[in-house]
Amino acid sequence: MWRIFSVVNVLAALLHHVCGQDSESSDFFKNLHCVTHDFQIMSCQWDTPYPPDQEITYRVCSRSGISAMCFDTTGNKLEVEFQVFSTSDIRIEAKDVSGNPSLRIQKTALDIPFVPYPPEIHSLVADYQSDMLLVEWTANSSSILEEVRLTCEMNVLRGEDLLVQNETMVVYWDTRVKVFHWNWTSDFPLNCSSHSVRVRCFVHEELYDGEKRMSDWSATKTINVNISENWVFPQDIVVPVGSDVNFCCRVVSGKPIQSITFKSDKCPLVELGNSSRGIRLTNLEMSEPSGDNIFCDIHDDLEPAGTVVFVGYPPDKPQGLSCEARHLKVINCTWKAGRSTGLYGERGTKYTLYERFSGINTSCSGYNEDLDEFNCSYDIKKEQELHEFLLLAGNPLGTANASLAINVTERIHPLPIENIIIRNPSPTEVYLSWLIPGTYTSINLLCEVEIKPVHGEVETRNVTFMGLKDDQYPCVIDQLHPFHVYDFRVRCASSDRFWKWSDWSSRNRHTTPAAAPSRKLDIWREVVHTPEGREIKVYWKHLTVREANGIVTSYKVTWRPLTGAGTSLETQVSAKLHSMSIYLNSSDDQDYEVKVTAVNSAGFSPPSRITTVLLSSDVNLENLEGEGNGINVTWSPNPNASCGYLVKWTPSFHRLDSSPMWRRFSSNAASGFISSKHFQAGLRYNVSLYSCKNDDHQLLKEMVVYAEELAPLVAPNFTVQETTSRSILVKWEAISEENQRGFLQGYLFYVMKQQNDSSFARFSDLVRNTETKIKNITDPAVRALKIDDLQSGTSYTLGLQAYTKGGMGPIKSFSVLTNDNGK
């Protein structure tokens, strides 16, 4: 039928005409218009000169095609059958109006606009989490002929009919789709005000050639949000850095909203209704740890309404995820958070550790502030070695994850050592044992023992054990030194598949018992002849801590004649001493053997032996030059020197007051170097070289030496012995040994003619004056000098200074006047 619809309309247009009306009827019926909503009924309305509330009865007769009917109606409207393929002939007569005005009209489809019935909103739901309105609506199926396209206009009104959204959408009607859906997200929270939705549609009915119009608006559907106190929305939200967020202040009192502040800054207000105002915040930066405040100042209210916004980042991917077993019962995983989220407390990042094979989720809360590191523990299931972990990080803004697969036997990081026990079976050994808490029964352990003498180098020793469960691990540490203080500490690791050492245990201090001194003393003797007889002075060097093996309490000295049946005498002296004297009367001319032994609580050192025998020798005194960093004494090796060589030195001008110093060298040595730290710069030393044979000594060399030469401390004292008109004879005294401070190499003598009758010349005048005559005397033994070729009756300044390899000494000056009598 509808396929010939447009042809019928064309024929109807050809027959179209409107019957004439008398003037009285045209004045009564005004603004007549007719529409169809469903292509079956035509609805007409008109206005009259009478008031709208005056009821008028009309007689209506209608004919359409072969159908005809008459009926009475009240009100200024009517509905009659409408046939789109024929002309509708309608006569309307006002029955109870004077003169019975009437009107006859003829209408075809071209005269009747098509206005669909208004859509109907079935459901309007507010999602306050997402600030979204969810709308369900349908069109009146009687307005739609078959599958057809609809263009619909959606309106959202906020508060008191404030239009905030006008959107056009296209939908398609068919028998399968009867309900349409539309969602709208508000730029402000839905709590800020009431929201209303209405819809109207235009039906694209292509088979109808008459005018087509938009439907009327549907009934408005409204959602009201009732509040009992002033609020700022949204409340305590969390948003990402860089977000644009809108807030509103809603009041119940009707009082005006004066301002809304964000972080103490007042913001421009947006009208959202009579009792609501909003602000728009853009590109938000990271908030304070406690959030950023938003306050709404309301007129005459003492306390403002407010909210807090937390601005941060979603969690970063966990950094450096590492999992290891402290023992075979628990796996501990650690990681760093990466970039700070700026969110804390209940909004901070929460971590969950998931193990794939067991399917177990573990909530993680461990945090090491010193390392800025998170940690989480997982209980190992029996006989499970392979583990696949997924670490999930989440906060209100998002999630991130990191994964790791491990074989637990390859990631053993033992717990710290506890309960170290030290027992001491001997001065050179200790028995150590320690507890490793945890279960290690299926692996072998490698333990490292650190041995740190209080004075000495650190040593480590490794010991391997079969793993135990919460048990002690024993070992013996030998090759220690008696009477030494040691600090012991231990750490352990898996020796099967090394991963990490455990933390070091705390240090445990232990002192080994004393033992008898292990080394004999280094001794020397000197024999001094006195009027009463002889004095044997015996010297020894104290043992080092390592050699003494305990606290030396005394020294035992014994002596006896080398020949004859003389008895052996002994004495013990204080441990503080390093020498003693043995006095022999003048009638005792024998050579003696002397032995010295160090004594401590555990015993005696091996005795040191020396004799007073001094083998004959013929030596000359030599000068030995120092090398700056010390002295080097050389000799020709003697195969008979069975007990080596000895170099002894003492300051030459304190010889009687100073103890000798010495150093021994092996029998195969041909030289001996002694560091400058044993010498004082500028001080002369007497050095003696001895060879040793069966504890008897023979003098090989006698030397004087300066380890480091300095310039002389004083200038020589000189006097003028004889003066003539042409010459002067000068003599000077030797500089004392103490003031020489080096081997004298000579003297410089200065002669300068005085200018302008000046009687004095400074040192700088003598040295720098171009007319000064300088005489270099390279023989230190010279003590006199005659100066010739002088002018008579003339004053001269004379200067004298000595010099060594270490430099020039001070200059001494003297003025003299030559004779003027020609003598």
Short mmCIF file of C-alpha atoms in Angstrom, two decimals, residues 19 78 119 224 232 309 316 366 379 389 432 472 543 549 601 616 652 655 683 750 753 783:
data_model
loop_
_atom_site.label_atom_id
_atom_site.label_comp_id
_atom_site.label_asym_id
_atom_site.label_seq_id
_atom_site.Cartn_x
_atom_site.Cartn_y
_atom_site.Cartn_z
CA CYS A 19 -14.12 25.64 0.38
CA LEU A 78 -10.63 17.67 17.17
CA PRO A 119 9.70 10.30 23.07
CA ASN A 224 17.40 16.00 42.72
CA VAL A 232 32.15 21.16 48.58
CA VAL A 309 42.42 17.28 46.66
CA ASP A 316 56.11 3.52 38.92
CA GLY A 366 57.60 -3.83 54.91
CA ASP A 379 56.77 -18.76 53.03
CA PHE A 389 56.80 -13.85 41.37
CA LEU A 432 85.04 -21.08 67.79
CA GLN A 472 75.99 -24.56 66.13
CA LEU A 543 111.15 -7.32 72.74
CA ASN A 549 104.24 -13.28 74.06
CA SER A 601 104.41 -15.07 83.48
CA SER A 616 142.72 -7.39 68.20
CA SER A 652 130.33 11.93 69.46
CA ARG A 655 129.47 9.89 74.22
CA LEU A 683 124.82 16.00 64.79
CA TYR A 750 136.19 38.83 52.67
CA LYS A 753 137.70 48.86 51.43
CA ARG A 783 143.94 28.94 60.82
#
